[in-house]
Short mmCIF file of the C-alpha atoms (twelve columns), coordinates in Angstrom:
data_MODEL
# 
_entry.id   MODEL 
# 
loop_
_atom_site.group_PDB 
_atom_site.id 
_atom_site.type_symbol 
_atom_site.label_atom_id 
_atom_site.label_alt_id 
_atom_site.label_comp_id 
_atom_site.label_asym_id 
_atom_site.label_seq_id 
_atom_site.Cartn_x 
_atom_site.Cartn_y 
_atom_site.Cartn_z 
_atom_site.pdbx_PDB_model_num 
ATOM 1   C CA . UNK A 1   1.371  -14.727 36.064 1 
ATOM 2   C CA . UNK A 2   3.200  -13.133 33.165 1 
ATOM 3   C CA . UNK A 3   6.821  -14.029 34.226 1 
ATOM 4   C CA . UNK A 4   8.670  -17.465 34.996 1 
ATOM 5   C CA . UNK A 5   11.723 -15.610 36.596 1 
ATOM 6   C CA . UNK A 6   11.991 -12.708 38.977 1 
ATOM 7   C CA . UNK A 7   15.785 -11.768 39.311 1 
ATOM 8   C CA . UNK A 8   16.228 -9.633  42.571 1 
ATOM 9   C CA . UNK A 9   19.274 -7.169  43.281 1 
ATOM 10  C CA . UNK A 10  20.351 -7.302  46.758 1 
ATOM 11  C CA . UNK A 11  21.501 -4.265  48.559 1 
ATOM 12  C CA . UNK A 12  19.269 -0.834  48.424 1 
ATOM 13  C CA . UNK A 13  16.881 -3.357  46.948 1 
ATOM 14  C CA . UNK A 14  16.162 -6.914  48.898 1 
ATOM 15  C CA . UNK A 15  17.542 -6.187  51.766 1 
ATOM 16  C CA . UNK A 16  16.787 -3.079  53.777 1 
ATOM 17  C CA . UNK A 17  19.461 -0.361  55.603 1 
ATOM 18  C CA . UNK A 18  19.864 -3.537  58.015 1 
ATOM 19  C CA . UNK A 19  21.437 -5.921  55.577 1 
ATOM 20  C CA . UNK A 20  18.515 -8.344  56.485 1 
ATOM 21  C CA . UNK A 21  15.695 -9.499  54.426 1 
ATOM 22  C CA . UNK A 22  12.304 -8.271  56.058 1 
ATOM 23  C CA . UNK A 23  9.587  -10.869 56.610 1 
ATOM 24  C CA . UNK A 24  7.055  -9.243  54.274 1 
ATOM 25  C CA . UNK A 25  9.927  -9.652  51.598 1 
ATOM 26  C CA . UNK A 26  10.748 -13.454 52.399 1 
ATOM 27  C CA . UNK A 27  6.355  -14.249 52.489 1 
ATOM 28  C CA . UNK A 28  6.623  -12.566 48.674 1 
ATOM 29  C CA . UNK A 29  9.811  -14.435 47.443 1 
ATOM 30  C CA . UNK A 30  7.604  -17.785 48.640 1 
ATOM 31  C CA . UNK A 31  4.601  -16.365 47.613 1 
ATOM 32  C CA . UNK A 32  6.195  -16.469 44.076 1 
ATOM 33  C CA . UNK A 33  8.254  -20.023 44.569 1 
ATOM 34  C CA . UNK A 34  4.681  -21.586 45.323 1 
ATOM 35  C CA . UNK A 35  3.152  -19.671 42.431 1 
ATOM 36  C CA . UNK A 36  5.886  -21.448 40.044 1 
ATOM 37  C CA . UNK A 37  8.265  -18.752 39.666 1 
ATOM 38  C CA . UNK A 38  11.696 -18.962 39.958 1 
ATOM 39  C CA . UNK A 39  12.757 -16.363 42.191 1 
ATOM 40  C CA . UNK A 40  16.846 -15.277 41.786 1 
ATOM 41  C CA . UNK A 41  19.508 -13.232 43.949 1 
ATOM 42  C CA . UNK A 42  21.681 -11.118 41.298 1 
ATOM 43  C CA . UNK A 43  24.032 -9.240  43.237 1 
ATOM 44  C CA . UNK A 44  27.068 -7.596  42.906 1 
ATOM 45  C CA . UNK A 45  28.573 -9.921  45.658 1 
ATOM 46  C CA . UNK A 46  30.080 -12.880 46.139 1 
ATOM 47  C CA . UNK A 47  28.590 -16.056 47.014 1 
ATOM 48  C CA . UNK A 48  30.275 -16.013 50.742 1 
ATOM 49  C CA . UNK A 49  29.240 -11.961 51.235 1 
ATOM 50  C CA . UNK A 50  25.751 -12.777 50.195 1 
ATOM 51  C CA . UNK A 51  24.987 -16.152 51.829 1 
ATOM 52  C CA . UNK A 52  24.425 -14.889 55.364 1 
ATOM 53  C CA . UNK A 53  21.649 -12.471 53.844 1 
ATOM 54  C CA . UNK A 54  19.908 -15.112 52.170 1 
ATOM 55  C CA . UNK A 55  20.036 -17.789 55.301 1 
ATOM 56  C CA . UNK A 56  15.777 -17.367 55.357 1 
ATOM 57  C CA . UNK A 57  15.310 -18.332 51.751 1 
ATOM 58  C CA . UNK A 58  17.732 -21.277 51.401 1 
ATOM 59  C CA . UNK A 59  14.917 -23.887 50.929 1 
ATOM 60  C CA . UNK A 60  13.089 -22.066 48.458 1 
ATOM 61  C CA . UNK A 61  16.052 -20.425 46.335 1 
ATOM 62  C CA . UNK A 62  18.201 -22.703 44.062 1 
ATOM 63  C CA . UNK A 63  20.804 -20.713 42.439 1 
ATOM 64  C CA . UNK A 64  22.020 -17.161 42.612 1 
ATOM 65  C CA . UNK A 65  23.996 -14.355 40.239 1 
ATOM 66  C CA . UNK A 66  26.427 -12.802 42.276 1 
ATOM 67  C CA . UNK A 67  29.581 -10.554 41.246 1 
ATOM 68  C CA . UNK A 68  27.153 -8.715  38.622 1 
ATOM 69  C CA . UNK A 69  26.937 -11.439 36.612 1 
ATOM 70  C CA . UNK A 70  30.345 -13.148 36.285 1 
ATOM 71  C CA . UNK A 71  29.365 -16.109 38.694 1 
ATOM 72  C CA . UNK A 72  26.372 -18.664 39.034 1 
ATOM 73  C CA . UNK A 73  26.367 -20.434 42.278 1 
ATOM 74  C CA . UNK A 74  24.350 -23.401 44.410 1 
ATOM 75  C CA . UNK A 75  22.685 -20.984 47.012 1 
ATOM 76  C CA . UNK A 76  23.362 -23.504 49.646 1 
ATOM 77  C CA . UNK A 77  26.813 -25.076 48.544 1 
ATOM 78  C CA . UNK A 78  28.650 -22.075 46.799 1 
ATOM 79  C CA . UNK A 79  29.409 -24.549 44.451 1 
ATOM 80  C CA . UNK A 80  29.894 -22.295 40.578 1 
ATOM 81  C CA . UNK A 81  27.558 -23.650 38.027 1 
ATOM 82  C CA . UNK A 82  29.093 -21.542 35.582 1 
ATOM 83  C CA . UNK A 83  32.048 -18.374 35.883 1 
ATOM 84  C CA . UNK A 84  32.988 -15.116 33.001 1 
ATOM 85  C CA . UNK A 85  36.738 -15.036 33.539 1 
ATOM 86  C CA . UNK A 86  39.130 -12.295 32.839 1 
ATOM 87  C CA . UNK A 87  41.837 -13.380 30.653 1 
ATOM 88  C CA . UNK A 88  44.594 -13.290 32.460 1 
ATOM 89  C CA . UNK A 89  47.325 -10.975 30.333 1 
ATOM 90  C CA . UNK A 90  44.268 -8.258  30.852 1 
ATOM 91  C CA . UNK A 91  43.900 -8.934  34.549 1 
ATOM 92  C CA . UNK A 92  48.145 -8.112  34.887 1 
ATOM 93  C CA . UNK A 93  47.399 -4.807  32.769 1 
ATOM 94  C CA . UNK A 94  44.465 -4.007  34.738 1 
ATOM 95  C CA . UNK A 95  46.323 -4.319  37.870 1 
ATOM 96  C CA . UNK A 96  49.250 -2.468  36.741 1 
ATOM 97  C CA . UNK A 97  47.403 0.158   35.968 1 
ATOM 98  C CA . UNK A 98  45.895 0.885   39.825 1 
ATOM 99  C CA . UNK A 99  48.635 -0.475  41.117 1 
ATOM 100 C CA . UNK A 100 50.344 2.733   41.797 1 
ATOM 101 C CA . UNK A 101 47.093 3.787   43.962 1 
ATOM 102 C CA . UNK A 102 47.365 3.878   47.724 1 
ATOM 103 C CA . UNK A 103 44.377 1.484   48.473 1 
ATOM 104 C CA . UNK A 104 44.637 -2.434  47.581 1 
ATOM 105 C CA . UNK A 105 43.765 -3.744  44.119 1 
ATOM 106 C CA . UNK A 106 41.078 -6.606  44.796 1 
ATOM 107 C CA . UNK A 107 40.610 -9.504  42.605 1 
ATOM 108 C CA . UNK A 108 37.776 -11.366 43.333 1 
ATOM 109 C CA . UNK A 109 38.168 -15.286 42.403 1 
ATOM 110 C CA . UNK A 110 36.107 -18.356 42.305 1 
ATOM 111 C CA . UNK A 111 37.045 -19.657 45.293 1 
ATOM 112 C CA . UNK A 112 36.219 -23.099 44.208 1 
ATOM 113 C CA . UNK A 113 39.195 -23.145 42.061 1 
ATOM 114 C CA . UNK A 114 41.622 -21.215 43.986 1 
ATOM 115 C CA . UNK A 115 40.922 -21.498 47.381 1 
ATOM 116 C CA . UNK A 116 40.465 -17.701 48.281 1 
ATOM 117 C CA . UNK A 117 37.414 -15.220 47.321 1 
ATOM 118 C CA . UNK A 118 39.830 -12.410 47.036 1 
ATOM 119 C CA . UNK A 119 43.692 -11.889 45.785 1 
ATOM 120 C CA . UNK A 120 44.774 -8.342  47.751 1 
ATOM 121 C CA . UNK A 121 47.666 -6.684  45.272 1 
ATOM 122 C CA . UNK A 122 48.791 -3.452  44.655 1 
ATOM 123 C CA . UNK A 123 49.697 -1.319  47.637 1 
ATOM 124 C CA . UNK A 124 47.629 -4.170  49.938 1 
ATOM 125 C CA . UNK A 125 46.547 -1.692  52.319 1 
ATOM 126 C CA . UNK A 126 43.063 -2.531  52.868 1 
ATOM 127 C CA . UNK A 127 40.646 0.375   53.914 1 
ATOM 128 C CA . UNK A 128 38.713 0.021   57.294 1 
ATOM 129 C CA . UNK A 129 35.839 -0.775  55.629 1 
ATOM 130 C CA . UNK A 130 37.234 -3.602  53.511 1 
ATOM 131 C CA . UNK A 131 38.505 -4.851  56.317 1 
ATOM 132 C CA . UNK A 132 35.703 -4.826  58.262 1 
ATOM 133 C CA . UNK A 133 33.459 -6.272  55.130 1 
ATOM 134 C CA . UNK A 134 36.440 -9.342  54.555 1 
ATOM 135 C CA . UNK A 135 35.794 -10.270 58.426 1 
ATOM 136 C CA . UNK A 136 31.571 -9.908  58.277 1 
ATOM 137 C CA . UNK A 137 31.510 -12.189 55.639 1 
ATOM 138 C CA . UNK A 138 33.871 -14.358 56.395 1 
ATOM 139 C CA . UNK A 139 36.188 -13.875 53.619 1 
ATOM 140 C CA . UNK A 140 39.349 -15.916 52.378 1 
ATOM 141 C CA . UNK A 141 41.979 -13.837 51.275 1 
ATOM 142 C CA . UNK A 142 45.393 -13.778 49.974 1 
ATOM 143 C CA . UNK A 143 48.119 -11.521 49.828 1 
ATOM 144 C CA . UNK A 144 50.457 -11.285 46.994 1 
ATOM 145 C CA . UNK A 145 52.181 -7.205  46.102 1 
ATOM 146 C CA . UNK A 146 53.529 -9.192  42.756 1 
ATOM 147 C CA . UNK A 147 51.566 -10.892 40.750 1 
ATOM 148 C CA . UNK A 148 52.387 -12.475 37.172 1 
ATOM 149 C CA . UNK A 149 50.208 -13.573 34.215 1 
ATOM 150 C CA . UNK A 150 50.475 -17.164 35.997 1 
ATOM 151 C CA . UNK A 151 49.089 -16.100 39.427 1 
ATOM 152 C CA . UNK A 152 45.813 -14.545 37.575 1 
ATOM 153 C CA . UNK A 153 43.962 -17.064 36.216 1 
ATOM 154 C CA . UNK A 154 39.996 -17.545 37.593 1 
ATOM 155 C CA . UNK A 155 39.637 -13.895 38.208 1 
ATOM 156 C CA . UNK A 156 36.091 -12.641 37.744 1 
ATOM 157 C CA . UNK A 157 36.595 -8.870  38.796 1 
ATOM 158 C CA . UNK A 158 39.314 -6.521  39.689 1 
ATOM 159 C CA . UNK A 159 38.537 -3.682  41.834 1 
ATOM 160 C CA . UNK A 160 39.219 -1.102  44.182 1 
ATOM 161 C CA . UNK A 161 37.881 0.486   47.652 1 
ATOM 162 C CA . UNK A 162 38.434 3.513   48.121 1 
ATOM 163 C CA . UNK A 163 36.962 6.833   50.095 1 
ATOM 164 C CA . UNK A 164 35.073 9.895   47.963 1 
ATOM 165 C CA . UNK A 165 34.496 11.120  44.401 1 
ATOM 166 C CA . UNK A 166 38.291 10.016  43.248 1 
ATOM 167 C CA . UNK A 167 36.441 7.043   41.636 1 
ATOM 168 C CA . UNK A 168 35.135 9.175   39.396 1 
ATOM 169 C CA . UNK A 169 38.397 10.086  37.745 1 
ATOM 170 C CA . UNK A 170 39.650 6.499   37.693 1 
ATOM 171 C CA . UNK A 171 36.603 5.439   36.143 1 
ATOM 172 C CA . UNK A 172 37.609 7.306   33.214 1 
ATOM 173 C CA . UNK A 173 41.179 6.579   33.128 1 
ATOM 174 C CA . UNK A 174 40.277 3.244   33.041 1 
ATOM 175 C CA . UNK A 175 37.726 4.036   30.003 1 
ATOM 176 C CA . UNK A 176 40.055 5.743   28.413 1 
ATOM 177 C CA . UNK A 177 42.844 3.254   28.229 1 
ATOM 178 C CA . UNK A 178 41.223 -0.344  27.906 1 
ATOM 179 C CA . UNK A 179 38.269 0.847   25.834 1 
ATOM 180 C CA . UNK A 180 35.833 -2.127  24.774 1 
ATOM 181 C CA . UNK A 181 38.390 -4.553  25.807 1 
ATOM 182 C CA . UNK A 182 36.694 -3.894  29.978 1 
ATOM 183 C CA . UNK A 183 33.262 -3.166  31.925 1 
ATOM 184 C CA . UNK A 184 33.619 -0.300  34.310 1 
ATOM 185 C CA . UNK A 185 31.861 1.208   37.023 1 
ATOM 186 C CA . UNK A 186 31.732 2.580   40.318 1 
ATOM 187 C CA . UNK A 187 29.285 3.128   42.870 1 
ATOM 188 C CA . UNK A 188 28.550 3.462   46.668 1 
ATOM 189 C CA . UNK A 189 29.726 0.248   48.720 1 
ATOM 190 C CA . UNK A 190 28.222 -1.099  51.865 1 
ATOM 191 C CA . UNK A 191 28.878 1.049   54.559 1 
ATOM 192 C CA . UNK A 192 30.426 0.245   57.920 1 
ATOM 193 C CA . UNK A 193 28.700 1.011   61.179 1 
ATOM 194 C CA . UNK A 194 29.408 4.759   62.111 1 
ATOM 195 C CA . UNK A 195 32.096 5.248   58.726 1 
ATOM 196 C CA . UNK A 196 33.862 8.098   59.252 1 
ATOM 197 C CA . UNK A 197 33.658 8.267   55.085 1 
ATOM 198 C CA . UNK A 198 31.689 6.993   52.585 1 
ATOM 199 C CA . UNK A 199 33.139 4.198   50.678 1 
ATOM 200 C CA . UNK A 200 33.328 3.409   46.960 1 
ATOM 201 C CA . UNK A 201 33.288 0.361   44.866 1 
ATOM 202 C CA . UNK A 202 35.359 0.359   41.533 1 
ATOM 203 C CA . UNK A 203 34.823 -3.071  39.466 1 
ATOM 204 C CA . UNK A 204 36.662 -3.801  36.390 1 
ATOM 205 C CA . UNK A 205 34.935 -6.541  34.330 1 
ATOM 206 C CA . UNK A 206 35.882 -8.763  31.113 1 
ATOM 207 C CA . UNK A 207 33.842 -7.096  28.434 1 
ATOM 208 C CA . UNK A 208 30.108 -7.810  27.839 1 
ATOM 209 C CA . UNK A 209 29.857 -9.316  31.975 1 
ATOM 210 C CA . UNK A 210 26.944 -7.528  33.697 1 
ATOM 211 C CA . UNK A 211 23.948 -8.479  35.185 1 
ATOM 212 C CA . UNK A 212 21.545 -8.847  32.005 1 
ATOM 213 C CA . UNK A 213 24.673 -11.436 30.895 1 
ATOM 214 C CA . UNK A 214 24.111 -13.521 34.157 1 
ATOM 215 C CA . UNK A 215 20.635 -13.811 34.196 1 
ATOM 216 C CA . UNK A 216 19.656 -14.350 30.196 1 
ATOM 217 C CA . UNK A 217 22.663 -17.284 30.901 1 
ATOM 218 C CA . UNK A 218 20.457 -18.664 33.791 1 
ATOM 219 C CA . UNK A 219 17.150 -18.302 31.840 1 
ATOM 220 C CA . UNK A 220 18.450 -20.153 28.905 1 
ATOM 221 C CA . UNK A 221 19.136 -23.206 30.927 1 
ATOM 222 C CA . UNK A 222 15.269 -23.052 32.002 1 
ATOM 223 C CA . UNK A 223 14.427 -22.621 28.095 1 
ATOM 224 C CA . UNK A 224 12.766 -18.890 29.841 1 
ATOM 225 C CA . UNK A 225 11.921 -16.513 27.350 1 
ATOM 226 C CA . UNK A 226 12.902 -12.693 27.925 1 
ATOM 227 C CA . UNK A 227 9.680  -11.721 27.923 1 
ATOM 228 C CA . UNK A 228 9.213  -13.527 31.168 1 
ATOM 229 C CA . UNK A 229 11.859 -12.189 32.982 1 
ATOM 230 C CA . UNK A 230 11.362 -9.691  35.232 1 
ATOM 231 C CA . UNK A 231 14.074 -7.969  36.950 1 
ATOM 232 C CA . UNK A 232 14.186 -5.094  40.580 1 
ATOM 233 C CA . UNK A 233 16.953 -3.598  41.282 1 
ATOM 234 C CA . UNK A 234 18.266 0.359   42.273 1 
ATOM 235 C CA . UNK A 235 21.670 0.864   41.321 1 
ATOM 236 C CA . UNK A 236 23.750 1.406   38.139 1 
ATOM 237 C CA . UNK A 237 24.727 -2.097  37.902 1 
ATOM 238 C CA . UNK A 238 21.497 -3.061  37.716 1 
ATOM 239 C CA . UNK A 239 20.685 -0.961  34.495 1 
ATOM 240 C CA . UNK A 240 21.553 -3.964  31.794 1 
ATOM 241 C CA . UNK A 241 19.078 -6.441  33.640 1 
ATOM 242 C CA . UNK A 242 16.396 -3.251  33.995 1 
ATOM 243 C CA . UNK A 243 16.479 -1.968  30.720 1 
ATOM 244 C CA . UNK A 244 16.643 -5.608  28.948 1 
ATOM 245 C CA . UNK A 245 14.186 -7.716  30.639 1 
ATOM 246 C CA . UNK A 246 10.512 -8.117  29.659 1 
ATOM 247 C CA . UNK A 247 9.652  -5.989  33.053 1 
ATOM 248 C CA . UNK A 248 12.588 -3.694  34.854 1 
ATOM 249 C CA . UNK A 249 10.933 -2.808  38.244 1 
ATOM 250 C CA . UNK A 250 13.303 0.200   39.806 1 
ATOM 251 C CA . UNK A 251 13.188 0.685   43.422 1 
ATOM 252 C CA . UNK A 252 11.572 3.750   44.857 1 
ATOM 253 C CA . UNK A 253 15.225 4.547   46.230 1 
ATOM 254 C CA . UNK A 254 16.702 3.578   42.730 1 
ATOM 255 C CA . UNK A 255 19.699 6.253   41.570 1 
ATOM 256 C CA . UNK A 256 18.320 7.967   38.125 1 
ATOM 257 C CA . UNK A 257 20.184 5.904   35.593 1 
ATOM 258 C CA . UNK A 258 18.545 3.091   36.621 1 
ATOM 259 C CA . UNK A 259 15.256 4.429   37.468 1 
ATOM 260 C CA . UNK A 260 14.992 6.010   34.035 1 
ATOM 261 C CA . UNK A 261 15.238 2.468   32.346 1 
ATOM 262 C CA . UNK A 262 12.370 0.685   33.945 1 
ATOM 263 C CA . UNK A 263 8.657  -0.017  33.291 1 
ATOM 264 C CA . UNK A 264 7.904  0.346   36.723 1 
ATOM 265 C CA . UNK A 265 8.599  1.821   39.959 1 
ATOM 266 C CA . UNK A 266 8.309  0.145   43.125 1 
ATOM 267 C CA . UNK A 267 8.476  1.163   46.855 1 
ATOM 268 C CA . UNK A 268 11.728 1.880   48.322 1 
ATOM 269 C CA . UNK A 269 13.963 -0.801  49.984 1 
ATOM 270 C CA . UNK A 270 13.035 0.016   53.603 1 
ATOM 271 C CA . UNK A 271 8.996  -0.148  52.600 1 
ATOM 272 C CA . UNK A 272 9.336  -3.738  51.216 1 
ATOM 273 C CA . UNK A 273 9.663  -2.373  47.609 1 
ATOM 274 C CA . UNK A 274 10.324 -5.770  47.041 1 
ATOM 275 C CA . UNK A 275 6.952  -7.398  48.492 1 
ATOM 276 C CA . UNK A 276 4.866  -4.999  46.447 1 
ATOM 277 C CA . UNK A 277 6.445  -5.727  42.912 1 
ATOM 278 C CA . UNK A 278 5.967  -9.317  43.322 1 
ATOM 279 C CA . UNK A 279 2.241  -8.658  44.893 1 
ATOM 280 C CA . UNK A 280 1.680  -6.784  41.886 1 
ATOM 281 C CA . UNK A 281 3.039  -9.017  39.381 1 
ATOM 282 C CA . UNK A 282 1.638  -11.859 41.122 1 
ATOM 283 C CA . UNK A 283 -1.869 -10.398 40.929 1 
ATOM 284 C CA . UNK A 284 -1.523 -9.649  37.410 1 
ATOM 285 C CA . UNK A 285 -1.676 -5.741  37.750 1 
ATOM 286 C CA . UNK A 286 2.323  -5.694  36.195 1 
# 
C-alpha cells in the first residue's frame, strides 16, 4: 500500500444523492482501517452537519476535517483538536460588506468555544433551505442583526445561502475588495427535498484555509509524508487537497476544475466511486 492516509470529501463524493454512506463504501473505508491506513472525512461541513452521515464509521474513524479545512474534530465527541480563525476586525468587514444582501450572513463558529455552530447576521432571513439544513442537523444558532469586533471572535467561515447564479457576482466583489487578505468560493449546496430552487453556498475564509491546509496539518501530527496522502473528492473545494497530494482521485461526477487536477478518476458517487479508489489503491494498481 503506497499511502498511510486517504482523506475523503463528503457530499457528491462519500455519500451518495441519499446523504448516506453505502455499504460497499463503509466495507472499503474498513477495508483500509484494517490495512493500516488512516482513513479521514474532509468536508466542507461542520462537525454537527456531518456526524449523522458518519454514524456507521464511528469505531473505525478517529478524527475528521470539516469546514474545508478550518476545523479538526474527535469524530465521536466534536471536541476541536485544532481551529484557523478569522481575525476578528476582518470578520466585521466581511460582514459589512454582505450585509446589505437580502439573505442572512452565516458565521460558522467552533461551537466548543461559543456555544452555537452558527451566528445568523445581516438581514437574518434564513432561506428555506437553510432552515431546513439548521433543523436536519441539529444546529445551534444565534441571532444577532449587530455585531461588533467583540462578538466575532472563533469564527472559522462567513458565508451566505442564497438561490441562482447571483453568487457568481458576489464572488467577485468579494475578490475584488479583500484581495489576498480572504479565500472565496461558491458552489452548489445540499439540496432540500423537492427545492423549488437550487441553492448556493458562498464561504469566505481567512487566507491560505482550504482543504490541502487541513489535511497536511493532520498528516504532520502522524509524521505522514505527502507522498502518502491520497485525497477523493468532486467539487471545487476539493481542488487544493487534489492537486497537492501524492494521489488526487476525482470522482466520476467531479465538476472540471477539480477533475482536471487529479491523477485519477474514479466512479461516480452513486456507483461507490469511493469503494473502487480504495480497492484500487489497496491492491496496488494506484
Amino acid at each position: 500500500m503506497r499511502y498511510d492516509l486517504i482523506a475523503v470529501d463528503m457530499d457528491g463524493t462519500l455519500l451518495g444523492r441519499d446523504g448516506e454512506v453505502s455499504k460497499a463504501n463503509q466495507d472499503a473505508v474498513r477495508r483500509a482501517v484494517d490495512a493500516g491506513v488512516r482513513v479521514v472525512p474532509c468536508t466542507g461541513r461542520g462537525w454537527r452537519e456531518a456526524k449523522f452521515a458518519l454514524e456507521g464509521l464511528v469505531d473505525v474513524i478517529e478524527v475528521g476535517i470539516f469546514v474545508t479545512g478550518a476545523m479538526v474534530n474527535q469524530i465521536n465527541s466534536g471536541e476541536s483538536v485544532e481551529i484557523a480563525e478569522i481575525e476578528p476586525h476582518l470578520a466585521k468587514e466581511l460582514i459589512d460588506f454582505l450585509g446589505a444582501e437580502p439573505e442572512a450572513v452565516l458565521c460558522f463558529r467552533d461551537a466548543n468555544v461559543v456555544g452555537h455552530d452558527y451566528l445568523v447576521t445581516g438581514s437574518c432571513e434564513l432561506v428555506g433551505n437553510t432552515s431546513w439544513w439548521f433543523e436536519k442537523s441539529s444546529i445551534r444558532s444565534a441571532t444577532m442583526p449587530r455585531v461588533g469586533v467583540e462578538d466575532l471572535h472563533a469564527v472559522l467561515r462567513v458565508g451566505m445561502v442564497a438561490c441562482g447564479p447571483r453568487l457568481i457576482e458576489m464572488e467577485e466583489k468579494i475578490r475584488d475588495a479583500f484581495a489576498d487578505r480572504v479565500l472565496v468560493q461558491h458552489f452548489m449546496g445540499v439540496q432540500m427535498p423537492d427545492p423549488v430552487d437550487t441553492v448556493y453556498i458562498l464561504e469566505v475564509f481567512a487566507a491560505g484555509i482550504d482543504k490541502w491546509r487541513g489535511v497536511r496539518w493532520l498528516a504532520d501530527q502522524y509524521g505522514i509524508k505527502t507522498s502518502r496522502i491520497a485525497c477523493i473528492g468532486d467539487e471545487i473545494n476539493d481542488v487544493s487537497m487534489l492537486s497537492n497530494a501524492g494521489l488526487g482521485v476525482a470522482m466520476g461526477n467531479a465538476v472540471e476544475k477539480a477533475a482536471i487536477v487529479a491523477n485519477r478518476r474514479t466512479l461516480s458517487n452513486e456507483q461507490d466511486g469511493v469503494a473502487y479508489a480504495i480497492h484500487k489503491m489497496l491492491d496496488g494498481e494506484w
